[in-house]
Structure formats: structure tokens, C-alpha cells
Short mmCIF file of C-alpha atoms in Angstrom, two decimals:
data_model
loop_
_atom_site.label_atom_id
_atom_site.label_comp_id
_atom_site.label_asym_id
_atom_site.label_seq_id
_atom_site.Cartn_x
_atom_site.Cartn_y
_atom_site.Cartn_z
CA UNK A 114 29.22 104.43 112.46
CA UNK A 115 30.12 104.97 116.13
CA UNK A 116 33.44 106.59 115.25
CA UNK A 117 31.65 109.11 113.04
CA UNK A 118 29.20 109.83 115.85
CA UNK A 119 32.11 110.39 118.23
CA UNK A 120 33.70 112.80 115.80
CA UNK A 121 30.45 114.73 115.43
CA UNK A 122 30.20 114.95 119.21
CA UNK A 123 33.77 116.15 119.42
CA UNK A 124 32.97 119.08 117.14
CA UNK A 125 30.99 120.58 119.99
CA UNK A 126 33.78 120.09 122.55
CA UNK A 127 35.60 117.53 124.54
CA UNK A 128 32.48 115.98 125.97
CA UNK A 129 31.82 114.64 129.40
CA UNK A 130 34.41 111.90 129.14
CA UNK A 131 37.22 114.45 129.04
CA UNK A 132 40.87 114.11 128.04
CA UNK A 133 41.30 110.84 129.95
CA UNK A 134 39.06 109.12 127.43
CA UNK A 135 41.03 110.72 124.62
CA UNK A 136 44.31 109.53 126.12
CA UNK A 137 42.93 106.00 126.33
CA UNK A 138 41.96 106.08 122.67
CA UNK A 139 45.38 107.51 121.81
CA UNK A 140 47.04 104.59 123.57
CA UNK A 141 44.77 102.17 121.71
CA UNK A 142 45.77 103.85 118.47
CA UNK A 143 49.45 103.58 119.41
CA UNK A 144 49.02 99.87 120.16
CA UNK A 145 47.30 99.36 116.81
CA UNK A 146 49.98 101.23 114.89
CA UNK A 147 52.75 99.58 116.91
CA UNK A 148 51.44 96.14 115.99
CA UNK A 149 51.99 96.68 112.29
CA UNK A 150 55.65 95.69 112.39
CA UNK A 151 54.96 92.44 114.24
CA UNK A 152 52.60 91.36 111.46
CA UNK A 153 54.63 92.82 108.60
CA UNK A 154 57.98 91.22 109.47
CA UNK A 155 56.78 87.60 108.99
CA UNK A 156 55.33 88.58 105.60
CA UNK A 157 58.65 90.14 104.58
CA UNK A 158 60.55 87.08 105.76
CA UNK A 159 58.10 84.91 103.79
CA UNK A 160 59.19 86.62 100.58
CA UNK A 161 57.31 89.91 100.19
CA UNK A 162 59.29 93.07 99.49
CA UNK A 163 58.87 95.71 102.23
CA UNK A 164 57.47 98.23 99.75
CA UNK A 165 54.95 95.64 98.60
CA UNK A 166 53.81 95.17 102.19
CA UNK A 167 53.40 98.95 102.50
CA UNK A 168 51.41 99.05 99.27
CA UNK A 169 49.14 96.23 100.46
CA UNK A 170 48.61 98.05 103.74
CA UNK A 171 47.69 101.39 102.18
CA UNK A 172 45.71 99.94 99.27
CA UNK A 173 43.77 97.61 101.58
CA UNK A 174 42.92 100.44 103.94
CA UNK A 175 41.88 102.63 101.01
CA UNK A 176 39.53 99.87 99.85
CA UNK A 177 37.98 99.61 103.32
CA UNK A 178 37.57 103.39 103.51
CA UNK A 179 36.16 103.66 100.00
CA UNK A 180 32.54 104.01 101.23
CA UNK A 181 33.69 106.91 103.41
CA UNK A 182 35.33 108.54 100.40
CA UNK A 183 32.10 108.15 98.43
CA UNK A 184 30.07 109.66 101.27
CA UNK A 185 32.36 112.70 101.29
CA UNK A 186 32.89 112.80 97.52
CA UNK A 187 32.31 116.55 97.49
CA UNK A 188 35.76 116.92 99.08
CA UNK A 189 37.37 115.95 95.79
CA UNK A 190 35.77 119.02 94.25
CA UNK A 191 36.04 121.41 97.18
CA UNK A 192 39.50 120.55 98.57
CA UNK A 193 41.60 118.93 95.83
CA UNK A 194 44.87 120.56 96.93
CA UNK A 195 44.40 119.48 100.56
CA UNK A 196 43.59 115.90 99.58
CA UNK A 197 46.52 115.69 97.18
CA UNK A 198 48.94 117.15 99.71
CA UNK A 199 47.70 114.88 102.49
CA UNK A 200 47.99 111.79 100.31
CA UNK A 201 51.46 112.75 99.06
CA UNK A 202 52.91 113.71 102.44
CA UNK A 203 51.03 111.91 105.22
CA UNK A 204 50.58 108.63 103.38
CA UNK A 205 52.98 108.15 100.48
CA UNK A 206 55.74 110.52 101.61
CA UNK A 207 56.25 109.03 105.06
CA UNK A 208 56.15 105.46 103.78
CA UNK A 209 58.46 105.96 100.80
CA UNK A 210 61.03 108.11 102.63
CA UNK A 211 61.20 105.79 105.63
CA UNK A 212 61.67 102.57 103.68
CA UNK A 213 64.14 104.23 101.31
CA UNK A 214 66.12 105.41 104.34
CA UNK A 215 66.23 101.85 105.70
CA UNK A 216 68.18 100.76 102.63
CA UNK A 217 70.99 103.20 103.50
CA UNK A 218 71.11 103.67 107.29
CA UNK A 219 70.40 101.44 110.34
CA UNK A 220 66.79 100.91 111.35
CA UNK A 221 67.30 102.49 114.77
CA UNK A 222 68.76 105.67 113.30
CA UNK A 223 65.96 105.99 110.73
CA UNK A 224 63.27 105.40 113.37
CA UNK A 225 64.77 107.94 115.76
CA UNK A 226 65.01 110.64 113.08
CA UNK A 227 61.44 109.96 111.92
CA UNK A 228 60.12 110.37 115.44
CA UNK A 229 61.74 113.78 115.73
CA UNK A 230 58.45 114.96 114.20
CA UNK A 231 56.92 115.96 117.58
CA UNK A 232 59.86 118.27 118.24
CA UNK A 233 59.61 119.65 114.71
CA UNK A 234 55.90 120.31 115.23
CA UNK A 235 56.64 122.29 118.38
CA UNK A 236 59.28 124.21 116.45
CA UNK A 237 56.78 124.99 113.70
CA UNK A 238 54.18 126.19 116.20
CA UNK A 239 56.64 128.30 118.19
CA UNK A 240 58.82 129.85 115.48
CA UNK A 241 56.70 129.81 112.31
CA UNK A 242 53.19 130.31 113.68
CA UNK A 243 54.64 132.29 116.62
CA UNK A 244 52.29 130.72 119.13
CA UNK A 245 53.21 129.60 122.65
CA UNK A 246 53.92 126.05 123.76
CA UNK A 247 54.28 124.96 127.36
CA UNK A 248 57.69 124.24 128.81
CA UNK A 249 56.39 120.98 130.24
CA UNK A 250 55.29 119.83 126.79
CA UNK A 251 58.68 120.70 125.30
CA UNK A 252 60.45 118.90 128.16
CA UNK A 253 58.21 115.88 127.65
CA UNK A 254 59.19 115.76 123.97
CA UNK A 255 62.90 115.94 124.87
CA UNK A 256 62.49 113.08 127.33
CA UNK A 257 60.49 111.01 124.86
CA UNK A 258 63.03 111.45 122.05
CA UNK A 259 65.89 110.59 124.42
CA UNK A 260 64.07 107.49 125.64
CA UNK A 261 63.31 106.51 122.06
CA UNK A 262 67.04 106.60 121.30
CA UNK A 263 67.48 103.92 123.97
CA UNK A 264 64.52 101.86 122.74
CA UNK A 265 65.89 101.62 119.20
CA UNK A 266 69.49 101.32 120.50
CA UNK A 267 70.69 104.00 118.13
CA UNK A 268 74.30 103.39 119.17
CA UNK A 269 74.20 99.76 117.99
CA UNK A 270 74.60 100.50 114.31
CA UNK A 271 75.44 104.12 113.60
CA UNK A 272 76.36 104.62 109.98
CA UNK A 273 76.68 108.02 108.39
CA UNK A 274 75.10 108.21 104.98
CA UNK A 275 74.15 111.78 104.15
CA UNK A 276 71.44 110.87 101.67
CA UNK A 277 69.99 108.22 103.99
CA UNK A 278 69.81 110.72 106.84
CA UNK A 279 68.08 113.20 104.52
CA UNK A 280 65.52 110.56 103.58
CA UNK A 281 64.78 109.83 107.24
CA UNK A 282 64.47 113.55 107.93
CA UNK A 283 62.12 113.74 104.95
CA UNK A 284 59.89 111.16 106.64
CA UNK A 285 59.81 113.31 109.77
CA UNK A 286 58.99 116.43 107.74
CA UNK A 287 56.17 114.57 106.01
CA UNK A 288 54.70 113.80 109.43
CA UNK A 289 54.83 117.51 110.23
CA UNK A 290 53.25 118.26 106.84
CA UNK A 291 49.88 116.85 107.75
CA UNK A 292 49.67 119.20 110.74
CA UNK A 293 50.26 122.18 108.46
CA UNK A 294 47.88 121.00 105.74
CA UNK A 295 45.18 120.23 108.28
CA UNK A 296 45.46 123.67 109.84
CA UNK A 297 44.51 125.22 106.48
CA UNK A 298 40.93 124.05 106.96
CA UNK A 299 40.63 125.03 110.62
CA UNK A 300 39.23 128.49 109.94
CA UNK A 301 36.27 127.17 107.97
CA UNK A 302 34.14 126.29 111.01
CA UNK A 303 31.28 124.02 109.99
CA UNK A 304 32.61 124.06 106.43
CA UNK A 305 35.90 122.43 107.47
CA UNK A 306 36.62 119.20 105.59
CA UNK A 307 35.54 116.10 107.46
CA UNK A 308 38.67 114.37 108.85
CA UNK A 309 37.53 110.86 107.93
CA UNK A 310 36.91 112.03 104.38
CA UNK A 311 40.39 113.55 104.20
CA UNK A 312 41.91 110.32 105.51
CA UNK A 313 39.95 108.21 103.02
CA UNK A 314 41.01 110.33 100.05
CA UNK A 315 44.54 110.55 101.42
CA UNK A 316 44.72 106.76 101.36
CA UNK A 317 43.45 106.72 97.78
CA UNK A 318 46.03 109.29 96.68
CA UNK A 319 48.73 107.47 98.63
CA UNK A 320 47.79 104.20 96.96
CA UNK A 321 48.11 105.79 93.53
CA UNK A 322 51.55 107.21 94.34
CA UNK A 323 52.82 104.05 96.00
CA UNK A 324 51.62 101.99 93.06
CA UNK A 325 54.18 103.80 90.91
CA UNK A 326 56.90 103.42 93.56
CA UNK A 327 56.25 99.84 94.71
CA UNK A 328 55.20 98.37 91.32
CA UNK A 329 52.89 95.71 92.82
CA UNK A 330 52.53 93.93 89.48
CA UNK A 331 55.91 92.39 90.23
CA UNK A 332 54.81 91.12 93.64
CA UNK A 333 54.96 87.44 94.54
CA UNK A 334 51.23 87.12 95.17
CA UNK A 335 51.58 83.43 95.99
CA UNK A 336 53.05 84.39 99.37
CA UNK A 337 49.63 85.60 100.49
CA UNK A 338 48.12 82.20 99.76
CA UNK A 339 50.69 80.45 101.95
CA UNK A 340 51.75 80.76 105.57
CA UNK A 341 54.29 82.85 107.45
CA UNK A 342 56.37 81.97 110.48
CA UNK A 343 55.34 83.79 113.65
CA UNK A 344 57.90 82.82 116.31
CA UNK A 345 57.83 79.17 115.28
CA UNK A 346 54.12 78.98 114.49
CA UNK A 347 52.75 78.83 110.96
CA UNK A 348 50.13 81.54 110.46
CA UNK A 349 48.12 82.12 107.26
CA UNK A 350 49.66 85.10 105.49
CA UNK A 351 46.26 86.60 104.72
CA UNK A 352 45.41 86.84 108.44
CA UNK A 353 48.56 88.87 109.06
CA UNK A 354 47.66 91.13 106.15
CA UNK A 355 44.14 91.47 107.54
CA UNK A 356 45.58 92.59 110.88
CA UNK A 357 47.80 95.18 109.17
CA UNK A 358 44.92 96.61 107.13
CA UNK A 359 42.01 96.47 109.59
CA UNK A 360 43.76 96.97 112.94
CA UNK A 361 47.13 98.63 112.29
CA UNK A 362 45.72 101.03 109.72
CA UNK A 363 41.93 101.52 109.72
CA UNK A 364 41.28 101.07 113.46
CA UNK A 365 44.42 103.00 114.32
CA UNK A 366 43.37 105.94 112.16
CA UNK A 367 39.82 106.10 113.49
CA UNK A 368 40.81 105.89 117.16
CA UNK A 369 43.46 108.50 116.47
CA UNK A 370 40.87 110.79 114.89
CA UNK A 371 38.61 110.68 117.94
CA UNK A 372 41.41 110.85 120.52
CA UNK A 373 43.37 113.80 119.19
CA UNK A 374 40.25 115.95 119.31
CA UNK A 375 40.48 115.60 123.09
CA UNK A 376 44.25 116.13 123.32
CA UNK A 377 46.58 119.03 122.60
CA UNK A 378 48.99 118.83 119.65
CA UNK A 379 51.88 118.40 122.09
CA UNK A 380 50.24 115.37 123.68
CA UNK A 381 49.42 113.82 120.31
CA UNK A 382 53.03 114.15 119.20
CA UNK A 383 54.52 112.68 122.34
CA UNK A 384 52.03 109.80 122.53
CA UNK A 385 53.08 108.98 118.96
CA UNK A 386 56.53 108.16 120.35
CA UNK A 387 54.91 105.33 122.32
CA UNK A 388 54.38 103.47 119.06
CA UNK A 389 58.08 102.60 118.90
CA UNK A 390 58.00 101.37 122.51
CA UNK A 391 54.89 99.30 121.84
CA UNK A 392 56.36 97.92 118.62
CA UNK A 393 59.50 96.84 120.49
CA UNK A 394 57.50 95.28 123.33
CA UNK A 395 55.22 93.39 120.92
CA UNK A 396 58.26 92.12 119.04
CA UNK A 397 59.52 90.77 122.38
CA UNK A 398 56.26 89.01 123.21
CA UNK A 399 55.18 87.83 119.74
CA UNK A 400 58.43 87.39 117.83
CA UNK A 401 60.74 86.52 120.72
CA UNK A 402 63.00 89.54 120.11
CA UNK A 403 64.11 90.21 123.68
CA UNK A 404 64.63 93.68 125.07
CA UNK A 405 67.92 94.78 126.55
CA UNK A 406 68.20 96.74 129.78
CA UNK A 407 68.76 100.07 127.97
CA UNK A 408 65.66 99.42 125.86
CA UNK A 409 63.53 98.80 128.94
CA UNK A 410 64.91 101.93 130.58
CA UNK A 411 64.31 103.92 127.40
CA UNK A 412 60.72 102.75 127.25
CA UNK A 413 60.19 103.96 130.81
CA UNK A 414 61.65 107.35 129.88
CA UNK A 415 59.27 107.63 126.90
CA UNK A 416 56.34 106.89 129.19
CA UNK A 417 57.50 109.55 131.65
CA UNK A 418 57.87 112.08 128.84
CA UNK A 419 54.38 111.32 127.57
CA UNK A 420 52.93 111.66 131.07
CA UNK A 421 54.63 115.01 131.65
CA UNK A 422 53.42 116.35 128.33
CA UNK A 423 49.83 115.19 128.80
CA UNK A 424 49.77 116.56 132.35
CA UNK A 425 50.90 120.03 131.23
CA UNK A 426 48.32 122.78 131.71
CA UNK A 427 48.36 125.19 128.79
CA UNK A 428 49.14 128.77 129.64
CA UNK A 429 47.75 131.76 127.80
CA UNK A 430 46.10 130.58 124.59
CA UNK A 431 44.59 127.13 124.70
CA UNK A 432 46.49 124.15 123.38
CA UNK A 433 44.06 123.95 120.50
CA UNK A 434 45.24 127.40 119.37
CA UNK A 435 48.73 126.08 118.65
CA UNK A 436 47.57 123.62 116.02
CA UNK A 437 43.77 123.33 115.81
CA UNK A 438 42.67 120.12 117.47
CA UNK A 439 39.86 119.68 114.96
CA UNK A 440 42.45 119.02 112.33
CA UNK A 441 45.43 117.47 114.14
CA UNK A 442 43.74 114.08 114.36
CA UNK A 443 45.03 113.48 110.84
CA UNK A 444 48.52 113.15 112.28
CA UNK A 445 48.15 109.39 112.72
CA UNK A 446 47.71 108.56 109.08
CA UNK A 447 51.42 108.70 108.08
CA UNK A 448 53.08 106.03 110.37
CA UNK A 449 55.44 103.82 108.77
CA UNK A 450 56.26 101.44 111.55
#
């Protein structure tokens, strides 16, 4: 597999293609993740429960990655705690907390709180691990979060529900969790768990957990045999599901794995904010959900924040020292959008 070859090459360093190649892959991953909502919304409007769509997404990706899990089956024996924690937090935790929050607070508020994860990661690195982060990276995160508030138009539907806000914050903390869990294997050198294997088993664990939460046996399976409305066009439901599984999950994870190895943790976190911008833009183009002026301006601010962060030159210890780059590629696997 070419992705596996790229990961093996990245173990030796950033390679001749440098961080620019990594940034390009990160953007491709953001586009893939951002496209999940465009395909999921027609399925939900066709009659599927949102949690059922999430279960189909995770379970389908787990099925695709099953050969990878078999290839790295020794991980189940060597790293059971890591695999269980990754599946519970990065896969099931993010999904369950985010969709539960949507039932109590506006979508924009939930999305903004979830994407506070990059700032929380910087806080973890600086105050818990006591390692330096660049001022430019921190400033880029602040800009990106502020721009994201405009993209989701957080002021359009503010509603204070304490438990709903806690659920959204839980989704953000789960995104931080995979950084912490991944760092536990960073000191093992060549014995570190293979990231694709961790992702594959994380999807399997997440599927098991979400099966209990989503209860797919009550799903209206007939919806998948019919069609869904995509901005006035009838599209087979199974093609939308295929996009969610193969592109918005599997492809997004693999490109994220390769890209983050060439980027610092700060860059990975800020580029993740682009997913909301991309999701909004795709909804405009594909679903006809037009952007307002503040949303367009907010998207530009997110882009500026991402550029500032990725242009920052680390001072003192390398960026990889803050959160080991060999492990932070797992950060992509928990997106809920």
C-alpha cells in the first residue's frame, strides 16, 4: 500500500518533499473530512437517524480497515489499553458527545466548542508537559478559533444549556485525548505501535461502543436501498454512504497519518479548523446553503490563522518535541463533522 510505504519513509524523517507536501496532504484530509456532512445530511433527511449515520460511517471504515487490523494483530496483545482508549475517545467519544450536544445546543455553538481542541492541545503541551510552543502558533490558533466562530455564526442561535455545553466540551477533550494516548508510545522507537494499526483497532473498538449507543438494529435499512435528495437531484443513498466511508473516513485518515508526520502538532491542530470552513463551503456548492458575509470573512480569518501557524519556526526544542509527530497523526480519526 502506498500510504504504508509513505509512513515507513516518514519514520526516517520528513523526506525530500518537505513540509509543503505534508501541508498539501493535510488540506486533502481536511477536504475529505469536511465532505462528510454534505453526504450525511441527505441521508439524515431521507430518514436515517444521525447516530445511525455515524455508526454506518465508523462500522464501514472498520470493515475496510479490517485487513490492516489483521496485519497488526499483535497490537491487540501488546497495546490493549492504548487501543481501547483510542477507540473510546478518538472514535466513539467524539462522535457520541458531539451528536448528543446537538440535541441540546445550537449546531454552531457545539461545533465551535469542539474545535477548541487545538487550543486545548497547546494548553496541555505548555502547562502539563511543560514544553514550549511558539507564540506564532498560539496566535494562529486564536485567529482560527475566532474565524471559526464567524463561519458557524455562533451568534445566530446561542442557547445556554449547561449539560449540552459540557457534552460539546467533552467532544473537544476527546480530540485532545488521542494526542495524549499517542504520546505514550512515542518513547518506544522502532517498537512504537504502527499508527495505521492503532486507527484500525480504534475503529473496531469505536464500532463496538457505538453499536450499544446507536442501536443499529432499529435502523430503517430500506433508506439505503432508495435515493436521497442532493440539492434537487436524486442520488442513490448507497453512493453517499460509500463517499462517507471511503473518502470522508478511510482516505481522510490515511492522508492525515502521512501529513501530520511532516507537520508540527500546532499546525495539525490549526489545519483541523479548516474542516469547518470546507464543510461550509461544500454545503454552499453542493447543497445550495449560501454563505453570509461574516461566514466568508471568518473563513478567510481561519486560513490566515492556519498560514501563520504553519509558517512559524519552532524555537528551542523542535516542534516534534511538544507532541511527538510520529504519534500525532492519529488526531484525525475523531472528527465528527
